[in-house]
Amino acid sequence: MDISLQIEAVYQRALLLRHRATESPVDPELLDAALKELYFVLEELQTSQEELRHQNQELIATRQIVEIERQRYQTLFELAPDGYLVTNRQGLIYQANQAAARLFAISQEYLIKKPLVVLIHESDRSRFQAGLANFHPVQNWELALNPRNGENQFVAMAVTKIKGKHQQEDMLLWSLRDITICKQMEQQLQSAHDQLEQRVEERTAQLQQITVQLQAKIAQQHQAQQKIHEQAALIDIATDAIFVQDLEHRIRFWSQGAERLYGYRAADTIGRKADELFDRQAAAQLAAGWKQTIEQGFWQAELAQVTQTGKPIIVASRWTLVRDESANPKSILVVNTDITEKKHLEAQYFRAQRLESLGKIASGIAHDLNNVLHPILMISELLLHKPEGLNERSQEMLQILSSSAKRGASLTKQILSFARGSQAQHVPLEVGEILTEVIRVLKQTLPKSIAIERHIQLETKSLISGVSSQIHQVLMNLCINARDAMPDGGNLTLTAENRYLEPNYPHKSANAHVGNYVMITVADTGSGIPPEMREQIFEPFFTTKEFGAGTGLGLAIVENIVKNHGGFIEVSSECGMGTRFQVYLPAIESGAI
């Protein structure tokens, strides 16, 4: 209970007792009761006095604590690193700490009773006043201050309401933190960011320009690659062998045409030197071609080369110098065309021309010789039928003269037959029967040291169209040549079989065509034909026999007969191992002429 109320109650009781005592005579009992009550009231007053003393002591202690806290708050207020201000609701400053004074660059005394708005920079005053009018506790504003020292300053403000000293109006407590450095850093960062964005934009523009250029280059490269692919496709389907070698003679590109011609795969040639693949016998010719290509940019020639399997070929080679972007020699493009077949056909054509010329010459010589030999033979025959007056020696000389004239006449007859060709009527012939008859004659005439083998693998009634005597002559001439190639004996093999020539048959004769043939093979185990002579064996008057042992017309007549029958001959031979003649004659159906 409040002590003042207690004292008031005691006072009222005392007045009541006094009133009772004056109204009537003194009643002892009443006086005694009043005294007791007064005594009781005095005890309550003593108790209240003691309580009041304790409360006073507690109040003094509380005031001391409040003063200590106030001093502590004031110290914290004064020494706080952030600026603190106390203003009324209109922003009039009542209290400011040292940090606030330093922040505004104004003494604390000058700040008191000054409106806070005048310390705000003009650019932010309207925003400050609007925020102050629409106050909300714990607001955070970033404002610029009036530069008292000539430098821009920025603060972050936080404000809240507090009670004044007499509780009659609300005060405002402002917390001010210097963010000038942060703002400067923000401005620097913003400036750096703007510069970076500008650089990014510039770089983006450059990149876009570069991208456009790259896209154009990519499109050009794509077109170039497409053109290269098209050219590569054309190169791959080309029949010519196309390859590229660098300035160190190493192959850098190898076309499919080169694979087909030489037999080497591209993977087996890239990086290898060209002279490792081809025949090195033309090294001097290639060196001269290389020099001319480097100096003049182009060279062409015919080269004799070999394939992977060792097959000899002839190519028309064309070399072109390839330069880089700086016009410096980079590589050499080689285009090789296989002209082996063409060269063989040319050789056959030139040989046919020679044979035609030789035939005309031989025909004229044969006519002249026949005119010369005819009277000699006739006179010698007449003299031999009239031996009177001739001694034995003269008769022997006339016999020699007659024999020589007959041999000369036989020779002129062969020459005329070679020159004129076959004029006889062609009829269907059974090859097996002709071959059987030839073997029967051979067994009677060839020496016993030569073994004859016969292999007839023909279909029933395998026919050809021809002249029987001429086919006999072909086989007998080949067998006689085989006999002469085996003076010490050996094996003579005659084979007949059916053959069908495919479109891609690797023939060497112009008479070889697609179709059915009867192939007759005459093979011996004799001395063979030297490689340098194989191209000459069918030429008239060419012979490897001793003088007087042959005329050199045997194989020429054989080839002429076979050619007139629509066929051709292939020869293979190896020195010391023997020779094989394969005669191809067109087959006909049974009953055809």
Coordinates of C-alpha atoms in Angstrom, one line a residue:
M1 CA 0.0 0.0 0.0
D2 CA 1.3 3.5 -0.8
I3 CA 2.6 5.3 2.3
S4 CA 0.8 8.6 1.6
L5 CA -2.5 6.8 1.6
Q6 CA -1.7 5.1 4.9
I7 CA -0.8 8.5 6.5
E8 CA -4.1 10.0 5.2
A9 CA -6.0 7.1 6.7
V10 CA -4.4 7.6 10.1
Y11 CA -5.1 11.3 9.9
Q12 CA -8.8 10.7 9.2
R13 CA -9.1 8.3 12.1
A14 CA -7.5 10.8 14.5
L15 CA -10.0 13.5 13.4
L16 CA -12.8 11.0 14.0
L17 CA -11.6 10.3 17.5
R18 CA -11.3 14.0 18.3
H19 CA -14.8 14.6 17.1
R20 CA -16.2 11.9 19.2
A21 CA -14.3 13.2 22.2
T22 CA -15.8 16.7 21.9
E23 CA -19.4 15.7 21.2
S24 CA -20.1 14.0 24.6
P25 CA -18.7 13.5 28.0
V26 CA -15.6 11.5 28.1
D27 CA -16.4 7.8 28.2
P28 CA -13.6 5.9 29.7
E29 CA -14.3 2.9 27.6
L30 CA -14.6 5.0 24.5
L31 CA -11.4 6.8 25.4
D32 CA -9.7 3.5 26.1
A33 CA -10.8 2.2 22.7
A34 CA -9.7 5.4 21.0
L35 CA -6.3 5.2 22.6
K36 CA -5.9 1.6 21.6
E37 CA -6.9 2.4 18.0
L38 CA -4.5 5.4 18.1
Y39 CA -1.8 3.2 19.4
F40 CA -2.5 0.7 16.6
V41 CA -2.4 3.6 14.1
L42 CA 0.9 4.8 15.5
E43 CA 2.3 1.3 15.1
E44 CA 1.1 1.3 11.5
L45 CA 2.8 4.7 11.0
Q46 CA 6.0 3.3 12.4
T47 CA 5.8 0.4 10.1
S48 CA 5.0 2.6 7.1
Q49 CA 7.9 4.9 8.2
E50 CA 10.2 1.9 8.1
E51 CA 8.9 0.8 4.8
L52 CA 9.3 4.4 3.5
R53 CA 12.9 4.4 4.8
H54 CA 13.6 1.1 2.9
Q55 CA 11.9 2.4 -0.2
N56 CA 14.0 5.6 0.0
Q57 CA 17.2 3.6 0.3
E58 CA 16.1 1.4 -2.7
L59 CA 15.3 4.6 -4.6
I60 CA 18.7 6.1 -3.9
A61 CA 20.3 2.8 -4.9
T62 CA 18.2 2.7 -8.1
R63 CA 19.1 6.3 -8.8
Q64 CA 22.8 5.5 -8.4
I65 CA 22.4 2.5 -10.8
V66 CA 20.4 4.7 -13.3
E67 CA 23.1 7.3 -13.1
I68 CA 25.8 4.7 -13.7
E69 CA 23.9 3.4 -16.6
R70 CA 23.2 6.9 -17.8
Q71 CA 26.9 7.7 -17.6
R72 CA 27.7 4.4 -19.3
Y73 CA 25.1 5.1 -22.0
Q74 CA 26.5 8.6 -22.4
T75 CA 30.0 7.3 -22.7
L76 CA 28.9 4.7 -25.3
F77 CA 26.9 7.4 -27.0
E78 CA 29.9 9.7 -27.1
L79 CA 32.6 7.1 -27.9
A80 CA 30.5 5.1 -30.4
P81 CA 32.3 4.7 -33.8
D82 CA 29.0 5.5 -35.6
G83 CA 27.4 8.9 -35.4
Y84 CA 24.3 9.2 -33.2
L85 CA 21.8 12.1 -33.1
V86 CA 18.7 12.7 -31.0
T87 CA 16.1 15.0 -32.7
N88 CA 12.5 15.9 -32.4
R89 CA 10.0 14.8 -35.0
Q90 CA 10.8 17.8 -37.1
G91 CA 14.5 16.9 -37.2
L92 CA 15.8 19.5 -34.8
I93 CA 19.0 18.2 -33.2
Y94 CA 19.0 18.0 -29.4
Q95 CA 22.0 15.7 -28.9
A96 CA 25.0 14.6 -31.0
N97 CA 28.0 12.4 -30.2
Q98 CA 31.6 13.0 -31.3
A99 CA 31.4 10.6 -34.2
A100 CA 28.4 12.6 -35.6
A101 CA 30.4 15.8 -35.2
R102 CA 33.4 14.3 -37.0
L103 CA 31.1 13.0 -39.7
F104 CA 29.6 16.4 -40.4
A105 CA 32.9 18.2 -39.8
I106 CA 31.1 20.4 -37.2
S107 CA 31.6 20.9 -33.5
Q108 CA 29.1 19.2 -31.2
E109 CA 28.0 22.6 -29.7
Y110 CA 27.2 23.9 -33.2
L111 CA 25.0 20.9 -34.0
I112 CA 22.7 21.4 -31.1
K113 CA 19.4 23.1 -32.0
K114 CA 20.3 22.9 -35.7
P115 CA 17.9 21.2 -38.2
L116 CA 19.3 18.0 -39.6
V117 CA 18.0 18.7 -43.1
V118 CA 20.5 21.5 -43.6
L119 CA 23.3 19.0 -43.2
I120 CA 21.9 16.8 -46.0
H121 CA 23.1 17.5 -49.6
E122 CA 20.7 19.4 -51.7
S123 CA 20.3 16.5 -54.1
D124 CA 18.9 14.3 -51.3
R125 CA 17.0 16.9 -49.2
S126 CA 13.6 16.4 -50.8
R127 CA 13.9 12.7 -50.4
F128 CA 15.0 13.1 -46.7
Q129 CA 12.1 15.5 -46.0
A130 CA 9.6 13.1 -47.6
G131 CA 10.9 10.2 -45.6
L132 CA 10.8 12.2 -42.4
A133 CA 7.2 13.2 -43.0
N134 CA 6.2 9.6 -43.7
F135 CA 8.2 8.2 -40.9
H136 CA 8.5 4.5 -40.3
P137 CA 10.7 3.1 -37.6
V138 CA 14.1 1.5 -38.5
Q139 CA 14.4 3.1 -41.9
N140 CA 17.7 2.8 -43.8
W141 CA 18.5 5.7 -46.0
E142 CA 21.6 6.2 -48.0
L143 CA 22.1 10.0 -48.3
A144 CA 24.7 12.4 -49.4
L145 CA 25.9 15.1 -46.9
N146 CA 26.8 18.7 -47.5
P147 CA 30.5 18.7 -48.2
R148 CA 31.9 21.0 -45.4
N149 CA 35.4 20.0 -46.2
G150 CA 35.0 20.1 -49.9
E151 CA 34.7 16.3 -50.3
N152 CA 31.6 14.3 -51.0
Q153 CA 30.4 12.2 -48.1
F154 CA 27.7 9.6 -47.8
V155 CA 26.0 8.1 -44.8
A156 CA 23.7 5.2 -44.2
M157 CA 20.9 6.4 -41.7
A158 CA 18.8 4.3 -39.4
V159 CA 16.2 6.0 -37.2
T160 CA 13.8 4.9 -34.5
K161 CA 11.5 6.6 -32.0
I162 CA 12.4 7.2 -28.3
K163 CA 10.7 9.0 -25.4
G164 CA 11.8 12.4 -24.3
K165 CA 12.8 13.5 -20.8
H166 CA 9.3 14.5 -19.6
Q167 CA 7.5 11.9 -21.7
Q168 CA 5.6 14.6 -23.4
E169 CA 6.7 14.0 -27.0
D170 CA 8.5 11.4 -29.1
M171 CA 12.1 11.9 -30.0
L172 CA 14.0 10.4 -32.9
L173 CA 17.3 8.5 -32.5
W174 CA 19.4 8.6 -35.6
S175 CA 22.3 6.1 -36.3
L176 CA 24.7 7.4 -38.9
R177 CA 27.4 5.2 -40.6
D178 CA 30.0 6.6 -42.9
I179 CA 29.7 4.8 -46.2
T180 CA 31.8 7.2 -48.2
I181 CA 34.5 4.7 -49.0
C182 CA 31.9 2.0 -49.8
K183 CA 30.2 4.5 -52.1
Q184 CA 33.5 5.5 -53.7
M185 CA 34.2 1.8 -54.2
E186 CA 30.7 1.3 -55.5
Q187 CA 31.3 4.2 -57.9
Q188 CA 34.6 2.8 -58.9
L189 CA 33.1 -0.6 -59.3
Q190 CA 30.2 0.9 -61.3
S191 CA 32.7 2.8 -63.4
A192 CA 34.8 -0.4 -63.8
H193 CA 31.6 -2.3 -64.5
D194 CA 30.5 0.3 -67.1
Q195 CA 34.0 0.2 -68.7
L196 CA 33.9 -3.5 -68.6
E197 CA 30.4 -3.5 -70.2
Q198 CA 31.7 -1.1 -72.8
R199 CA 34.7 -3.3 -73.4
V200 CA 32.4 -6.3 -73.5
E201 CA 30.2 -4.6 -75.9
E202 CA 33.2 -3.6 -78.0
R203 CA 34.6 -7.1 -77.7
T204 CA 31.2 -8.5 -78.5
A205 CA 31.0 -6.4 -81.6
Q206 CA 34.5 -7.5 -82.6
L207 CA 33.5 -11.1 -81.9
Q208 CA 30.4 -10.7 -83.9
Q209 CA 32.5 -9.3 -86.7
I210 CA 35.0 -12.1 -86.3
T211 CA 32.1 -14.6 -86.2
V212 CA 30.7 -13.2 -89.4
Q213 CA 34.2 -13.4 -91.0
L214 CA 34.6 -16.9 -89.6
Q215 CA 31.2 -17.9 -90.9
A216 CA 32.1 -16.6 -94.3
K217 CA 35.5 -18.4 -94.1
I218 CA 33.7 -21.6 -92.9
A219 CA 31.2 -21.2 -95.8
Q220 CA 34.2 -20.8 -98.1
Q221 CA 35.9 -23.7 -96.6
H222 CA 32.7 -25.8 -96.8
Q223 CA 32.4 -24.9 -100.4
A224 CA 36.1 -25.6 -100.9
Q225 CA 35.7 -28.9 -99.0
Q226 CA 32.6 -29.7 -101.1
K227 CA 34.5 -28.9 -104.2
I228 CA 37.5 -31.0 -102.9
H229 CA 35.1 -33.9 -102.2
E230 CA 33.6 -33.6 -105.7
Q231 CA 37.1 -33.4 -107.1
A232 CA 38.1 -36.4 -104.9
A233 CA 35.1 -38.3 -106.2
L234 CA 36.0 -37.5 -109.7
I235 CA 39.6 -38.5 -109.0
D236 CA 38.5 -41.8 -107.5
I237 CA 36.4 -42.7 -110.5
A238 CA 39.1 -41.7 -112.9
T239 CA 40.9 -44.6 -114.6
D240 CA 44.2 -42.8 -114.4
A241 CA 46.5 -43.3 -111.5
I242 CA 46.7 -39.9 -109.7
F243 CA 49.0 -39.3 -106.7
V244 CA 50.9 -36.4 -105.1
Q245 CA 54.5 -36.5 -103.9
D246 CA 56.2 -33.8 -101.8
L247 CA 59.5 -32.2 -102.5
E248 CA 61.2 -35.1 -100.7
H249 CA 59.7 -37.6 -103.2
R250 CA 57.3 -38.9 -100.5
I251 CA 53.8 -39.8 -101.5
R252 CA 51.1 -37.7 -99.8
F253 CA 48.0 -38.7 -101.8
W254 CA 47.1 -42.0 -103.6
S255 CA 43.9 -42.3 -105.6
Q256 CA 41.8 -45.3 -106.1
G257 CA 42.8 -45.3 -109.8
A258 CA 46.4 -45.7 -108.6
E259 CA 45.3 -48.6 -106.4
R260 CA 43.7 -50.3 -109.3
L261 CA 46.7 -49.8 -111.6
Y262 CA 49.6 -50.6 -109.3
G263 CA 47.9 -52.8 -106.8
Y264 CA 49.2 -50.8 -103.7
R265 CA 46.6 -49.6 -101.2
A266 CA 46.7 -46.0 -100.2
A267 CA 47.7 -47.0 -96.6
D268 CA 50.7 -48.8 -97.9
T269 CA 52.0 -45.9 -100.0
I270 CA 51.5 -42.7 -97.9
G271 CA 54.8 -41.6 -96.6
R272 CA 56.9 -43.9 -98.8
K273 CA 59.2 -42.6 -101.6
A274 CA 57.9 -43.2 -105.1
D275 CA 61.1 -44.8 -106.3
E276 CA 60.6 -47.5 -103.7
L277 CA 57.4 -48.6 -105.5
F278 CA 58.3 -48.5 -109.1
D279 CA 61.2 -49.8 -111.2
R280 CA 64.4 -47.9 -110.6
Q281 CA 65.8 -48.5 -114.0
A282 CA 64.4 -45.1 -115.2
A283 CA 66.1 -43.2 -112.3
A284 CA 68.0 -40.9 -114.7
Q285 CA 64.9 -40.2 -116.7
L286 CA 62.9 -39.4 -113.5
A287 CA 65.7 -37.2 -112.2
A288 CA 65.6 -35.1 -115.4
G289 CA 61.8 -35.0 -115.2
W290 CA 61.9 -33.8 -111.6
K291 CA 64.4 -31.0 -112.5
Q292 CA 62.3 -29.9 -115.5
T293 CA 59.1 -29.9 -113.3
I294 CA 60.7 -27.7 -110.6
E295 CA 62.1 -25.3 -113.2
Q296 CA 59.2 -25.2 -115.8
G297 CA 56.2 -26.5 -113.8
F298 CA 55.4 -29.4 -116.1
W299 CA 56.9 -32.6 -117.6
Q300 CA 55.6 -35.6 -119.5
A301 CA 57.0 -38.8 -120.8
E302 CA 56.4 -42.5 -121.3
L303 CA 57.7 -44.6 -118.4
A304 CA 58.3 -48.3 -118.1
Q305 CA 57.2 -49.4 -114.6
V306 CA 56.1 -52.5 -112.7
T307 CA 53.1 -53.2 -110.5
Q308 CA 53.0 -54.7 -107.0
T309 CA 52.9 -58.2 -108.5
G310 CA 55.9 -57.5 -110.8
K311 CA 53.8 -57.0 -113.9
P312 CA 55.5 -54.7 -116.4
I313 CA 53.4 -51.8 -117.6
I314 CA 53.9 -48.7 -119.7
V315 CA 52.4 -45.4 -118.5
A316 CA 52.1 -41.9 -120.1
S317 CA 53.2 -39.8 -117.1
R318 CA 52.3 -36.1 -116.7
W319 CA 53.8 -34.1 -113.8
T320 CA 52.5 -30.7 -112.7
L321 CA 54.1 -28.5 -110.0
V322 CA 51.8 -27.4 -107.2
R323 CA 52.6 -24.1 -105.4
D324 CA 51.5 -22.8 -101.9
E325 CA 49.9 -19.5 -101.2
S326 CA 53.3 -17.8 -101.3
A327 CA 53.9 -19.2 -104.8
N328 CA 56.7 -21.5 -103.4
P329 CA 57.0 -25.1 -104.8
K330 CA 54.9 -27.3 -102.5
S331 CA 54.4 -30.7 -104.2
I332 CA 54.1 -32.4 -107.6
L333 CA 50.9 -33.8 -109.0
V334 CA 51.4 -37.0 -111.0
V335 CA 48.8 -38.4 -113.4
N336 CA 49.8 -41.7 -115.0
T337 CA 47.7 -43.3 -117.8
D338 CA 48.2 -47.0 -118.5
I339 CA 49.1 -47.3 -122.2
T340 CA 50.4 -50.8 -122.0
E341 CA 47.6 -52.2 -124.2
K342 CA 47.9 -49.2 -126.5
K343 CA 51.7 -49.8 -126.9
H344 CA 51.0 -53.5 -127.6
L345 CA 48.4 -52.6 -130.2
E346 CA 50.8 -50.1 -131.7
A347 CA 53.5 -52.7 -131.9
Q348 CA 51.1 -55.1 -133.5
Y349 CA 50.0 -52.4 -136.0
F350 CA 53.6 -51.5 -136.8
R351 CA 54.4 -55.2 -137.1
A352 CA 51.4 -55.7 -139.4
Q353 CA 52.7 -52.8 -141.5
R354 CA 56.1 -54.4 -141.6
L355 CA 54.7 -57.7 -142.5
E356 CA 52.6 -56.2 -145.2
S357 CA 55.7 -54.4 -146.6
L358 CA 57.7 -57.6 -146.2
G359 CA 54.9 -59.6 -147.9
K360 CA 54.9 -57.2 -150.9
I361 CA 58.7 -57.4 -151.1
A362 CA 58.7 -61.2 -150.6
S363 CA 55.9 -61.6 -153.2
G364 CA 58.0 -59.7 -155.8
I365 CA 61.2 -61.5 -154.9
A366 CA 59.3 -64.9 -155.0
H367 CA 57.9 -64.1 -158.5
D368 CA 61.4 -63.1 -159.7
L369 CA 63.0 -66.2 -158.1
N370 CA 60.2 -68.4 -159.6
N371 CA 60.9 -67.0 -163.0
V372 CA 64.6 -67.6 -162.5
L373 CA 64.3 -71.1 -161.1
H374 CA 61.6 -72.3 -163.5
P375 CA 64.0 -72.6 -166.6
I376 CA 66.8 -73.9 -164.4
L377 CA 64.5 -76.7 -163.0
M378 CA 63.1 -77.5 -166.5
I379 CA 66.6 -77.7 -168.1
S380 CA 68.0 -79.8 -165.3
E381 CA 65.0 -82.2 -165.6
L382 CA 65.5 -82.4 -169.4
L383 CA 69.3 -83.1 -169.0
L384 CA 68.6 -85.7 -166.4
H385 CA 66.3 -87.6 -168.8
K386 CA 69.0 -87.6 -171.5
P387 CA 72.1 -88.9 -169.7
E388 CA 73.9 -89.6 -173.0
G389 CA 77.2 -87.9 -173.1
L390 CA 77.1 -87.1 -169.4
N391 CA 79.5 -88.7 -167.1
E392 CA 78.7 -89.7 -163.6
R393 CA 80.1 -86.5 -162.1
S394 CA 77.9 -84.3 -164.4
Q395 CA 74.8 -86.4 -163.5
E396 CA 75.5 -85.8 -159.8
M397 CA 75.9 -82.1 -160.4
L398 CA 72.7 -82.0 -162.4
Q399 CA 70.9 -83.9 -159.6
I400 CA 72.2 -81.3 -157.0
L401 CA 71.1 -78.5 -159.4
S402 CA 67.6 -80.0 -159.7
S403 CA 67.2 -80.5 -155.9
S404 CA 68.4 -77.0 -155.2
A405 CA 65.9 -75.6 -157.8
K406 CA 63.1 -77.6 -156.2
R407 CA 64.0 -76.3 -152.7
G408 CA 64.1 -72.8 -154.1
A409 CA 60.7 -73.3 -155.8
S410 CA 59.3 -74.7 -152.5
L411 CA 60.7 -71.7 -150.7
T412 CA 59.1 -69.2 -153.2
K413 CA 55.8 -71.1 -152.8
Q414 CA 55.9 -70.6 -149.0
I415 CA 56.7 -66.9 -149.5
L416 CA 53.8 -66.5 -151.9
S417 CA 51.5 -68.3 -149.6
F418 CA 52.6 -66.1 -146.7
A419 CA 52.2 -62.9 -148.8
R420 CA 48.8 -63.8 -150.3
G421 CA 47.2 -65.3 -147.3
S422 CA 44.6 -68.1 -147.2
Q423 CA 42.3 -68.4 -150.2
A424 CA 40.8 -71.9 -149.4
Q425 CA 37.2 -72.4 -148.4
H426 CA 36.6 -72.7 -144.6
V427 CA 34.6 -75.7 -143.3
P428 CA 33.6 -76.9 -139.9
L429 CA 36.5 -78.9 -138.3
E430 CA 36.6 -81.2 -135.3
V431 CA 39.7 -80.2 -133.4
G432 CA 40.0 -83.5 -131.6
E433 CA 40.3 -85.4 -134.8
I434 CA 42.9 -83.0 -136.2
L435 CA 44.9 -83.3 -133.0
T436 CA 44.8 -87.1 -133.0
E437 CA 46.1 -87.2 -136.6
V438 CA 48.9 -84.8 -135.9
I439 CA 50.0 -86.9 -132.8
R440 CA 50.0 -90.0 -135.0
V441 CA 52.4 -88.4 -137.5
L442 CA 54.6 -87.0 -134.7
K443 CA 55.0 -90.4 -133.1
Q444 CA 56.3 -91.7 -136.4
T445 CA 58.7 -88.8 -137.1
L446 CA 59.9 -87.5 -133.7
P447 CA 62.9 -89.1 -132.0
K448 CA 62.3 -91.6 -129.2
S449 CA 63.9 -89.2 -126.7
I450 CA 60.9 -87.0 -126.9
A451 CA 57.8 -88.1 -125.0
I452 CA 54.5 -87.0 -126.3
E453 CA 51.6 -86.3 -124.0
R454 CA 48.0 -85.8 -125.1
H455 CA 45.3 -84.1 -123.1
I456 CA 42.0 -83.5 -124.9
Q457 CA 39.3 -82.0 -122.6
L458 CA 36.9 -80.8 -125.2
E459 CA 33.2 -80.8 -125.1
T460 CA 31.4 -83.2 -127.5
K461 CA 31.8 -82.0 -131.1
S462 CA 33.9 -78.9 -130.4
L463 CA 34.1 -77.4 -133.9
I464 CA 36.0 -74.6 -135.5
S465 CA 35.7 -73.1 -138.9
G466 CA 38.8 -73.4 -141.0
V467 CA 41.0 -75.2 -143.5
S468 CA 42.2 -78.6 -142.3
S469 CA 45.6 -78.6 -144.1
Q470 CA 46.4 -75.1 -142.7
I471 CA 45.5 -76.2 -139.1
H472 CA 47.7 -79.2 -139.6
Q473 CA 50.5 -76.9 -140.8
V474 CA 50.1 -74.7 -137.7
L475 CA 50.4 -77.6 -135.3
M476 CA 53.2 -79.4 -137.2
N477 CA 55.3 -76.2 -137.4
L478 CA 54.9 -75.6 -133.6
C479 CA 55.8 -79.2 -132.8
I480 CA 58.8 -79.1 -135.1
N481 CA 60.0 -76.0 -133.3
A482 CA 59.5 -77.8 -130.0
R483 CA 61.5 -80.7 -131.3
D484 CA 64.4 -78.4 -132.4
A485 CA 64.3 -76.8 -128.9
M486 CA 64.8 -80.2 -127.3
P487 CA 67.9 -81.7 -129.0
D488 CA 68.6 -84.0 -126.0
G489 CA 65.0 -85.0 -125.6
G490 CA 62.2 -83.9 -123.3
N491 CA 58.4 -83.8 -123.1
L492 CA 56.0 -82.5 -125.7
T493 CA 52.5 -81.9 -124.5
L494 CA 49.5 -81.1 -126.7
T495 CA 46.3 -80.0 -125.0
A496 CA 42.9 -79.0 -126.3
E497 CA 40.2 -77.4 -124.1
N498 CA 37.2 -75.1 -124.4
R499 CA 37.6 -71.5 -123.2
Y500 CA 35.2 -68.6 -122.7
L501 CA 36.8 -65.2 -122.8
E502 CA 35.3 -62.7 -120.3
P503 CA 35.0 -58.9 -121.1
N504 CA 37.8 -58.2 -118.7
Y505 CA 40.1 -60.9 -120.1
P506 CA 43.7 -59.4 -120.0
H507 CA 44.5 -60.2 -123.7
K508 CA 47.4 -58.8 -125.6
S509 CA 46.0 -59.3 -129.1
A510 CA 43.7 -57.2 -131.1
N511 CA 42.0 -60.4 -132.4
A512 CA 40.9 -61.4 -128.8
H513 CA 37.2 -60.9 -128.4
V514 CA 34.5 -62.0 -125.9
G515 CA 33.2 -65.4 -126.7
N516 CA 33.8 -69.2 -126.9
Y517 CA 37.2 -70.5 -128.1
V518 CA 39.0 -73.8 -128.6
M519 CA 42.4 -73.4 -127.0
I520 CA 45.2 -75.7 -128.4
T521 CA 48.4 -75.7 -126.3
V522 CA 51.8 -76.9 -127.5
A523 CA 54.2 -77.0 -124.6
D524 CA 57.8 -78.3 -124.5
T525 CA 60.5 -78.6 -121.9
G526 CA 63.3 -77.2 -124.1
S527 CA 65.7 -74.4 -123.8
G528 CA 63.1 -71.6 -123.9
I529 CA 63.1 -68.2 -125.7
P530 CA 65.2 -65.3 -124.3
P531 CA 63.0 -62.4 -123.2
E532 CA 64.6 -60.0 -125.7
M533 CA 63.6 -62.2 -128.6
R534 CA 60.0 -62.9 -127.7
E535 CA 58.6 -59.9 -129.5
Q536 CA 60.5 -60.9 -132.7
I537 CA 59.7 -64.6 -133.1
F538 CA 56.7 -64.0 -135.4
E539 CA 58.5 -61.6 -137.7
P540 CA 59.3 -63.1 -141.2
F541 CA 62.8 -64.4 -141.7
F542 CA 63.7 -64.1 -138.0
T543 CA 65.2 -67.3 -136.7
T544 CA 67.5 -68.4 -133.9
K545 CA 68.6 -71.5 -135.7
E546 CA 71.9 -71.8 -137.5
F547 CA 72.3 -70.7 -141.0
G548 CA 70.7 -73.2 -143.4
A549 CA 68.7 -74.9 -140.6
G550 CA 65.6 -72.7 -141.0
T551 CA 64.0 -70.0 -143.2
G552 CA 62.5 -67.9 -140.4
L553 CA 59.0 -68.2 -142.0
G554 CA 57.6 -70.9 -139.8
L555 CA 56.1 -68.9 -137.0
A556 CA 55.2 -66.0 -139.3
I557 CA 53.1 -68.4 -141.4
V558 CA 51.6 -69.9 -138.2
E559 CA 50.5 -66.5 -137.0
N560 CA 49.2 -65.6 -140.4
I561 CA 47.1 -68.8 -140.6
V562 CA 45.7 -68.3 -137.1
K563 CA 44.9 -64.7 -137.7
N564 CA 43.1 -65.6 -141.0
H565 CA 41.0 -68.1 -138.9
G566 CA 39.9 -65.3 -136.5
G567 CA 42.2 -66.4 -133.7
F568 CA 45.3 -65.3 -131.8
I569 CA 48.4 -66.8 -130.2
E570 CA 49.8 -66.3 -126.7
V571 CA 53.4 -67.3 -125.9
S572 CA 55.0 -67.8 -122.5
S573 CA 58.5 -69.0 -122.0
E574 CA 61.3 -69.3 -119.5
C575 CA 64.9 -69.9 -120.4
G576 CA 65.9 -73.5 -119.4
M577 CA 62.3 -74.4 -118.5
G578 CA 60.6 -74.6 -121.9
T579 CA 58.0 -72.8 -124.0
R580 CA 54.2 -72.8 -124.3
F581 CA 52.2 -71.7 -127.3
Q582 CA 48.5 -71.3 -126.8
V583 CA 46.5 -71.1 -130.0
Y584 CA 43.0 -69.6 -129.6
L585 CA 40.5 -70.5 -132.5
P586 CA 36.9 -69.3 -132.4
A587 CA 34.5 -72.1 -131.7
I588 CA 31.3 -72.6 -133.7
E589 CA 28.1 -74.4 -133.0
S590 CA 27.5 -77.8 -134.5
G591 CA 26.5 -77.5 -138.2
A592 CA 27.6 -73.9 -138.6
I593 CA 30.0 -72.9 -141.3

